[in-house]
Tab-separated table of C-alpha atoms and ligand atoms in Angstrom:
chain	number	residue	atom	x	y	z
A	1	MET	CA	190.376	166.187	76.119
A	2	VAL	CA	188.749	163.244	74.397
A	3	ILE	CA	188.694	162.924	70.603
A	4	VAL	CA	185.641	161.123	69.301
A	5	MET	CA	186.235	159.577	65.861
A	6	LYS	CA	183.416	159.218	63.304
A	7	PRO	CA	181.648	155.827	63.144
A	8	GLY	CA	183.653	153.589	60.826
A	9	ALA	CA	186.765	155.776	60.993
A	10	SER	CA	189.624	154.140	59.140
A	11	GLU	CA	192.563	152.645	61.016
A	12	ALA	CA	194.846	154.996	59.087
A	13	SER	CA	192.916	158.060	60.359
A	14	ILE	CA	193.014	156.802	63.959
A	15	GLU	CA	196.749	156.142	63.760
A	16	LYS	CA	197.388	159.551	62.196
A	17	VAL	CA	195.617	161.370	65.042
A	18	ALA	CA	197.357	159.232	67.691
A	19	LYS	CA	200.760	159.887	66.105
A	20	PHE	CA	200.119	163.634	65.978
A	21	VAL	CA	199.207	163.646	69.688
A	22	ASN	CA	202.265	161.569	70.510
A	23	ASP	CA	204.601	163.736	68.415
A	24	SER	CA	203.263	166.781	70.296
A	25	GLY	CA	204.581	165.335	73.578
A	26	LEU	CA	201.242	164.048	74.939
A	27	THR	CA	199.971	160.519	75.417
A	28	PRO	CA	197.062	159.175	73.325
A	29	HIS	CA	194.875	156.439	74.837
A	30	ILE	CA	192.892	154.692	72.133
A	31	SER	CA	189.734	152.823	73.015
A	32	ARG	CA	187.982	150.979	70.215
A	33	GLY	CA	184.237	150.423	70.499
A	34	THR	CA	182.103	148.412	68.085
A	35	GLU	CA	180.892	151.614	66.393
A	36	VAL	CA	183.074	154.432	67.601
A	37	THR	CA	186.708	154.839	68.605
A	38	ILE	CA	187.689	157.472	71.117
A	39	ILE	CA	191.166	158.784	71.851
A	40	GLY	CA	191.892	160.270	75.276
A	41	ILE	CA	194.699	162.823	75.497
A	42	VAL	CA	196.747	162.930	78.676
A	43	GLY	CA	199.438	165.509	79.417
A	44	ASP	CA	200.187	169.202	79.259
A	45	LYS	CA	197.630	170.616	76.787
A	46	SER	CA	199.642	173.785	76.286
A	47	LYS	CA	201.937	171.697	74.046
A	48	LEU	CA	199.160	171.216	71.524
A	49	ASN	CA	196.439	173.387	70.049
A	50	CYS	CA	193.727	170.750	70.526
A	51	ASP	CA	191.183	172.666	68.418
A	52	ASN	CA	193.234	171.903	65.315
A	53	LEU	CA	192.515	168.189	65.724
A	54	GLN	CA	189.023	168.876	64.360
A	55	ILE	CA	190.435	169.164	60.869
A	56	PHE	CA	191.913	165.647	60.822
A	57	ASP	CA	190.104	163.067	58.659
A	58	ASP	CA	187.401	161.066	60.447
A	59	VAL	CA	187.433	163.199	63.611
A	60	ASP	CA	183.832	163.739	64.746
A	61	LYS	CA	184.248	166.018	67.767
A	62	LEU	CA	186.471	167.052	70.639
A	63	VAL	CA	185.115	166.763	74.164
A	64	PRO	CA	186.956	168.686	76.894
A	65	VAL	CA	187.092	166.833	80.207
A	66	THR	CA	188.619	169.634	82.292
A	67	GLU	CA	188.046	173.380	82.126
A	68	SER	CA	190.684	175.714	80.724
A	69	TYR	CA	190.699	177.716	83.968
A	70	LYS	CA	192.723	175.991	86.675
A	71	LEU	CA	193.556	178.508	89.404
A	72	ALA	CA	189.942	179.663	89.618
A	73	ASN	CA	188.629	176.094	89.443
A	74	ARG	CA	186.965	174.569	92.471
A	75	LYS	CA	188.150	171.093	91.428
A	76	PHE	CA	191.704	172.016	92.329
A	77	HIS	CA	190.800	174.229	95.292
A	78	PRO	CA	187.724	172.737	96.997
A	79	GLU	CA	187.532	175.145	99.947
A	80	PRO	CA	185.753	178.482	99.327
A	81	THR	CA	188.138	181.421	99.440
A	82	GLY	CA	187.713	184.388	101.776
A	83	ILE	CA	189.339	187.622	100.623
A	84	LYS	CA	190.458	190.263	103.075
A	85	VAL	CA	189.769	193.903	102.230
A	86	LYS	CA	190.872	196.220	105.027
A	87	ASN	CA	188.879	194.976	108.064
A	88	THR	CA	186.374	192.889	106.101
A	89	ILE	CA	186.540	189.343	104.789
A	90	ILE	CA	184.484	188.740	101.644
A	91	GLY	CA	183.069	185.170	101.881
A	92	PRO	CA	182.427	182.431	102.913
A	93	ASP	CA	180.711	183.186	106.244
A	94	THR	CA	179.990	186.875	105.817
A	95	LEU	CA	177.662	189.038	103.793
A	96	THR	CA	179.656	192.018	102.562
A	97	ILE	CA	177.754	195.120	101.551
A	98	MET	CA	179.420	197.522	99.127
A	99	ALA	CA	177.441	200.707	98.643
A	100	GLY	CA	177.794	204.226	97.337
A	101	PRO	CA	177.053	206.402	94.350
A	102	CYS	CA	177.523	205.318	90.770
A	103	ALA	CA	179.968	208.168	90.246
A	104	VAL	CA	182.026	210.220	92.682
A	105	GLU	CA	180.619	213.724	92.183
A	106	ASN	CA	182.247	215.874	94.856
A	107	GLU	CA	184.014	215.799	98.215
A	108	ASP	CA	180.997	216.569	100.422
A	109	GLN	CA	178.857	213.987	98.695
A	110	MET	CA	181.360	211.197	99.332
A	111	LEU	CA	181.608	212.063	103.023
A	112	LEU	CA	177.856	212.205	103.359
A	113	VAL	CA	177.259	208.922	101.526
A	114	ALA	CA	180.100	207.167	103.357
A	115	GLU	CA	178.642	208.039	106.749
A	116	ALA	CA	175.142	206.979	105.737
A	117	VAL	CA	176.091	203.634	104.205
A	118	LYS	CA	178.373	202.827	107.122
A	119	LYS	CA	175.557	203.495	109.564
A	120	ALA	CA	173.320	201.125	107.610
A	121	GLY	CA	175.866	198.276	107.661
A	122	ALA	CA	178.045	198.635	104.561
A	123	THR	CA	181.760	197.961	105.017
A	124	ILE	CA	182.960	198.962	101.549
A	125	LEU	CA	182.293	202.313	99.893
A	126	ARG	CA	181.858	202.267	96.119
A	127	GLY	CA	182.221	205.199	93.743
A	128	GLY	CA	183.304	205.487	90.125
A	129	ALA	CA	185.986	208.018	89.279
A	130	TYR	CA	186.467	206.753	85.721
A	131	LYS	CA	183.063	206.127	84.195
A	132	PRO	CA	182.811	204.012	81.032
A	133	ARG	CA	179.503	205.546	79.853
A	134	THR	CA	177.544	204.324	76.870
A	135	SER	CA	177.521	207.859	75.429
A	136	PRO	CA	180.711	209.937	75.184
A	137	TYR	CA	178.616	212.993	76.115
A	138	SER	CA	177.564	211.582	79.514
A	139	PHE	CA	179.515	212.444	82.680
A	140	GLN	CA	182.852	210.632	82.433
A	141	GLY	CA	183.931	210.914	86.077
A	142	LEU	CA	186.341	213.099	88.044
A	143	GLY	CA	189.388	210.871	87.495
A	144	GLU	CA	192.138	211.077	90.126
A	145	GLU	CA	190.368	213.897	91.951
A	146	GLY	CA	187.448	211.523	92.562
A	147	LEU	CA	189.798	208.885	93.966
A	148	LYS	CA	191.127	211.451	96.449
A	149	TYR	CA	187.594	212.046	97.705
A	150	MET	CA	187.177	208.284	98.127
A	151	LYS	CA	190.298	208.175	100.270
A	152	GLU	CA	189.176	211.099	102.391
A	153	ALA	CA	185.799	209.440	102.964
A	154	SER	CA	187.579	206.229	103.907
A	155	GLU	CA	189.830	208.034	106.388
A	156	ALA	CA	186.851	209.760	107.951
A	157	THR	CA	184.751	206.595	108.355
A	158	GLY	CA	187.133	203.618	108.317
A	159	LEU	CA	185.278	202.106	105.348
A	160	ALA	CA	187.245	200.233	102.705
A	161	THR	CA	186.847	201.573	99.167
A	162	ILE	CA	186.378	200.218	95.665
A	163	SER	CA	186.595	202.041	92.336
A	164	GLU	CA	186.588	201.027	88.698
A	165	VAL	CA	189.715	201.114	86.557
A	166	ILE	CA	189.630	201.380	82.785
A	167	SER	CA	193.258	201.860	81.740
A	168	LEU	CA	196.846	201.492	82.905
A	169	GLU	CA	196.867	205.164	83.903
A	170	SER	CA	193.745	204.702	86.054
A	171	ILE	CA	195.248	201.610	87.739
A	172	ASP	CA	198.374	203.588	88.647
A	173	ALA	CA	196.166	206.263	90.201
A	174	ALA	CA	193.705	203.915	91.920
A	175	VAL	CA	196.345	201.840	93.756
A	176	LYS	CA	197.361	205.030	95.585
A	177	TYR	CA	193.894	205.778	96.933
A	178	VAL	CA	191.554	202.776	97.135
A	179	ASP	CA	191.527	199.308	98.717
A	180	MET	CA	189.963	197.379	95.882
A	181	LEU	CA	189.814	197.655	92.090
A	182	GLN	CA	186.772	197.030	89.922
A	183	ILE	CA	186.773	195.774	86.359
A	184	GLY	CA	183.494	196.827	84.791
A	185	ALA	CA	181.217	194.713	82.628
A	186	ARG	CA	182.431	196.445	79.467
A	187	ASN	CA	186.021	195.478	80.173
A	188	MET	CA	185.563	191.888	81.323
A	189	GLN	CA	187.384	190.597	78.272
A	190	ASN	CA	189.929	193.408	78.040
A	191	PHE	CA	192.712	190.901	78.562
A	192	TYR	CA	195.427	193.539	78.664
A	193	LEU	CA	193.621	195.306	81.523
A	194	LEU	CA	193.013	191.992	83.323
A	195	LYS	CA	196.727	191.215	83.218
A	196	GLU	CA	197.560	194.672	84.544
A	197	VAL	CA	195.259	194.353	87.569
A	198	GLY	CA	196.718	190.879	88.019
A	199	ARG	CA	200.085	192.549	88.591
A	200	THR	CA	198.748	194.675	91.446
A	201	LYS	CA	198.249	193.402	94.971
A	202	LEU	CA	194.763	194.805	95.475
A	203	PRO	CA	191.639	192.615	95.489
A	204	VAL	CA	189.795	192.847	92.174
A	205	LEU	CA	186.026	192.789	91.691
A	206	LEU	CA	185.438	191.320	88.247
A	207	LYS	CA	182.021	192.156	86.881
A	208	ARG	CA	180.368	189.851	84.392
A	209	GLY	CA	180.428	191.040	80.785
A	210	LEU	CA	177.141	192.165	79.249
A	211	SER	CA	176.829	189.010	77.158
A	212	SER	CA	179.457	186.764	78.681
A	213	THR	CA	179.072	183.107	79.525
A	214	ILE	CA	180.133	181.817	82.909
A	215	ASP	CA	182.984	179.960	81.246
A	216	GLU	CA	184.288	183.168	79.619
A	217	TRP	CA	183.941	184.960	82.948
A	218	LEU	CA	185.962	182.336	84.812
A	219	ASN	CA	188.625	182.452	82.124
A	220	ALA	CA	188.777	186.229	82.638
A	221	ALA	CA	189.312	185.605	86.371
A	222	GLU	CA	192.074	183.164	85.429
A	223	TYR	CA	193.839	185.950	83.511
A	224	ILE	CA	194.060	187.996	86.711
A	225	ILE	CA	195.065	185.136	89.001
A	226	SER	CA	197.658	183.772	86.599
A	227	GLU	CA	199.515	187.098	86.773
A	228	GLY	CA	200.003	186.576	90.517
A	229	ASN	CA	196.954	188.198	92.089
A	230	PRO	CA	194.721	185.493	93.637
A	231	ASN	CA	192.274	187.995	95.164
A	232	VAL	CA	189.453	187.980	92.652
A	233	ILE	CA	185.778	188.418	93.532
A	234	LEU	CA	183.122	187.812	90.869
A	235	CYS	CA	180.142	190.136	90.513
A	236	GLU	CA	176.938	189.138	88.712
A	237	ARG	CA	175.386	192.395	87.449
A	238	GLY	CA	172.793	191.209	84.986
A	239	ILE	CA	173.124	190.112	81.388
A	240	ARG	CA	171.577	191.122	78.071
A	241	THR	CA	168.449	189.182	77.209
A	242	PHE	CA	165.333	189.819	75.103
A	243	GLU	CA	163.568	191.259	78.168
A	244	THR	CA	163.272	195.040	78.213
A	245	ALA	CA	161.303	195.560	81.455
A	246	THR	CA	164.582	195.805	83.348
A	247	ARG	CA	167.907	197.284	82.255
A	248	ASN	CA	169.475	193.807	82.268
A	249	THR	CA	168.312	190.393	83.453
A	250	LEU	CA	169.784	189.289	86.751
A	251	ASP	CA	171.102	185.773	86.202
A	252	ILE	CA	170.502	184.506	89.717
A	253	SER	CA	171.358	180.980	88.619
A	254	ALA	CA	174.918	182.214	88.047
A	255	VAL	CA	175.397	182.277	91.819
A	256	PRO	CA	174.981	178.538	92.539
A	257	VAL	CA	176.613	177.667	89.207
A	258	LEU	CA	179.684	179.713	90.127
A	259	LYS	CA	179.703	178.240	93.610
A	260	SER	CA	179.974	174.776	92.096
A	261	ARG	CA	182.705	175.728	89.616
A	262	THR	CA	184.931	178.136	91.498
A	263	HIS	CA	186.196	178.776	95.011
A	264	LEU	CA	186.167	182.559	94.445
A	265	PRO	CA	183.632	184.729	96.315
A	266	VAL	CA	180.563	185.844	94.378
A	267	ILE	CA	178.652	189.044	94.900
A	268	VAL	CA	175.507	190.361	93.220
A	269	ASP	CA	174.765	193.884	92.004
A	270	PRO	CA	170.969	194.236	91.805
A	271	SER	CA	171.262	197.956	90.961
A	272	HIS	CA	172.858	197.580	87.527
A	273	ALA	CA	170.959	194.338	86.957
A	274	THR	CA	167.586	196.081	87.070
A	275	GLY	CA	168.113	199.826	86.643
A	276	VAL	CA	165.024	200.336	88.820
A	277	ARG	CA	165.343	201.127	92.505
A	278	GLY	CA	162.098	199.346	93.414
A	279	TYR	CA	163.505	195.992	92.283
A	280	VAL	CA	166.767	196.253	94.171
A	281	GLU	CA	165.571	194.897	97.508
A	282	PRO	CA	163.723	191.774	96.300
A	283	LEU	CA	166.703	190.822	94.177
A	284	ALA	CA	169.114	191.514	97.040
A	285	LYS	CA	167.108	189.007	99.096
A	286	SER	CA	167.138	186.419	96.325
A	287	ALA	CA	170.893	186.865	95.906
A	288	ILE	CA	171.450	186.063	99.577
A	289	ALA	CA	169.147	183.055	99.359
A	290	ALA	CA	171.035	181.827	96.280
A	291	GLY	CA	174.337	181.888	98.181
A	292	ALA	CA	175.938	185.232	97.345
A	293	ASP	CA	178.811	186.429	99.547
A	294	GLY	CA	177.770	190.036	99.256
A	295	LEU	CA	175.925	192.805	97.474
A	296	MET	CA	176.887	195.926	95.588
A	297	ILE	CA	174.210	198.600	95.804
A	298	GLU	CA	174.076	202.128	94.437
A	299	VAL	CA	173.114	204.754	97.017
A	300	HIS	CA	172.953	208.498	96.443
A	301	ASN	CA	172.361	211.484	98.726
A	302	CYS	CA	169.934	212.912	96.173
A	303	PRO	CA	169.137	210.377	93.403
A	304	GLU	CA	167.133	212.872	91.337
A	305	LYS	CA	170.266	214.987	90.930
A	306	ALA	CA	172.684	212.075	90.363
A	307	LEU	CA	175.086	212.540	87.438
A	308	SER	CA	174.670	208.865	86.555
A	309	ASP	CA	172.285	206.013	87.373
A	310	GLY	CA	169.865	208.095	89.463
A	311	PRO	CA	166.815	205.865	88.742
A	312	GLN	CA	168.452	202.796	90.275
A	313	SER	CA	170.049	204.597	93.225
A	314	LEU	CA	168.541	204.235	96.684
A	315	THR	CA	168.109	207.136	99.092
A	316	PHE	CA	169.755	206.818	102.507
A	317	GLU	CA	166.422	205.879	104.014
A	318	GLN	CA	165.713	203.232	101.390
A	319	PHE	CA	169.171	201.772	101.888
A	320	GLU	CA	168.714	201.617	105.647
A	321	ASN	CA	165.413	199.838	105.162
A	322	LEU	CA	167.039	197.420	102.760
A	323	THR	CA	169.831	196.491	105.143
A	324	SER	CA	167.434	195.862	108.005
A	325	ASN	CA	165.054	193.909	105.763
A	326	ILE	CA	167.793	191.614	104.429
A	327	LYS	CA	169.205	190.834	107.882
A	328	PRO	CA	166.826	187.866	108.504
A	329	TYR	CA	167.874	186.448	105.111
A	330	ALA	CA	171.534	186.688	106.067
A	331	ASP	CA	170.766	185.048	109.417
A	332	LEU	CA	168.894	182.256	107.672
A	333	VAL	CA	171.902	181.315	105.547
A	334	GLY	CA	174.321	181.789	108.451
A	335	ARG	CA	176.109	184.873	107.163
A	336	SER	CA	177.088	187.691	109.450
A	337	PHE	CA	176.962	191.360	108.600
A	338	ARG	CA	176.831	194.634	110.520
B	401	PEP	C1	179.508	200.380	87.982
B	401	PEP	O1	179.481	199.526	88.882
B	401	PEP	O2	179.730	201.560	88.194
B	401	PEP	C2	179.269	199.973	86.591
B	401	PEP	C3	179.515	200.790	85.574
B	401	PEP	O3	178.761	198.748	86.463
B	401	PEP	P1	178.827	197.723	85.221
B	401	PEP	O4	180.249	197.655	84.785
B	401	PEP	O5	178.325	196.449	85.842
B	401	PEP	O6	177.907	198.265	84.173
B	402	MN	MN1	176.187	202.838	87.966
């Protein structure tokens, strides 16, 4: 952190700030310019609430020089991380495809979808058993029963599985049945929930909040890692903007930005980003080109009868076409899949 004093700041103000920093157990480094004096702070920032320095006389602004997230930060961990989920490694040389219905609806459906997405090249089966729906009257998911169907589908096909958790109770259930936990966009800053998944050993897919900045997102990842679970994968799923032509706006720039700031794998969900099945494939291709480590795609055995997110769900045939059409893109960036 660097404190920039106002032009013409009095010596008394400068000394007062420096003394406060010193008394807090950190070291102030004062450098006096002709117009402006700056004070660098070196040491363990947890000893001092730096924001409070703004209220000292003659302080102009505070400029952070390092990010508040450390464990997720690429500066301290330059090599990209690969995360093992069952037989798959997510990143840095692979393209992992997670696919399945928005919600687990019944046992037969999960078996059917699992076989189809496996055949087309997916290695992780998705399905929501606890659905955080915008309306309380929409289908809320089958709960633990749905997780059992995920496990059965996994046993039948060998696919790994991922499902969203929304509470402590759902975490306790999910760890018994699935290989990976998902934190949905609406819970990205549910810090209590982040800490709880941080106490499990399962890899966690952390979706970006509806209106969250990349910095907030990486701090959310830090919450999970700092509890002892380093296996965090970030998922860009579109953000709220003024545009209404798509459900959300896919922030494709988040992929290279994240790659420069964190060592964690990044995947893209073009299904929730657009809400329109016809836009899923072009955005899947752009995600690969931008450097994504994988994709999450909604696939349904009969989208017109889906209990949630039918319009953005691909049929088996559309999904098969997508996976063969993206293969040259994966080859181009040197990522293996299938
Ligand atoms: C989902 O993946 O099922 C989901 C609800 O997505 P999001 O949290 O990104 O809206
Ligand atoms: Mn969905």
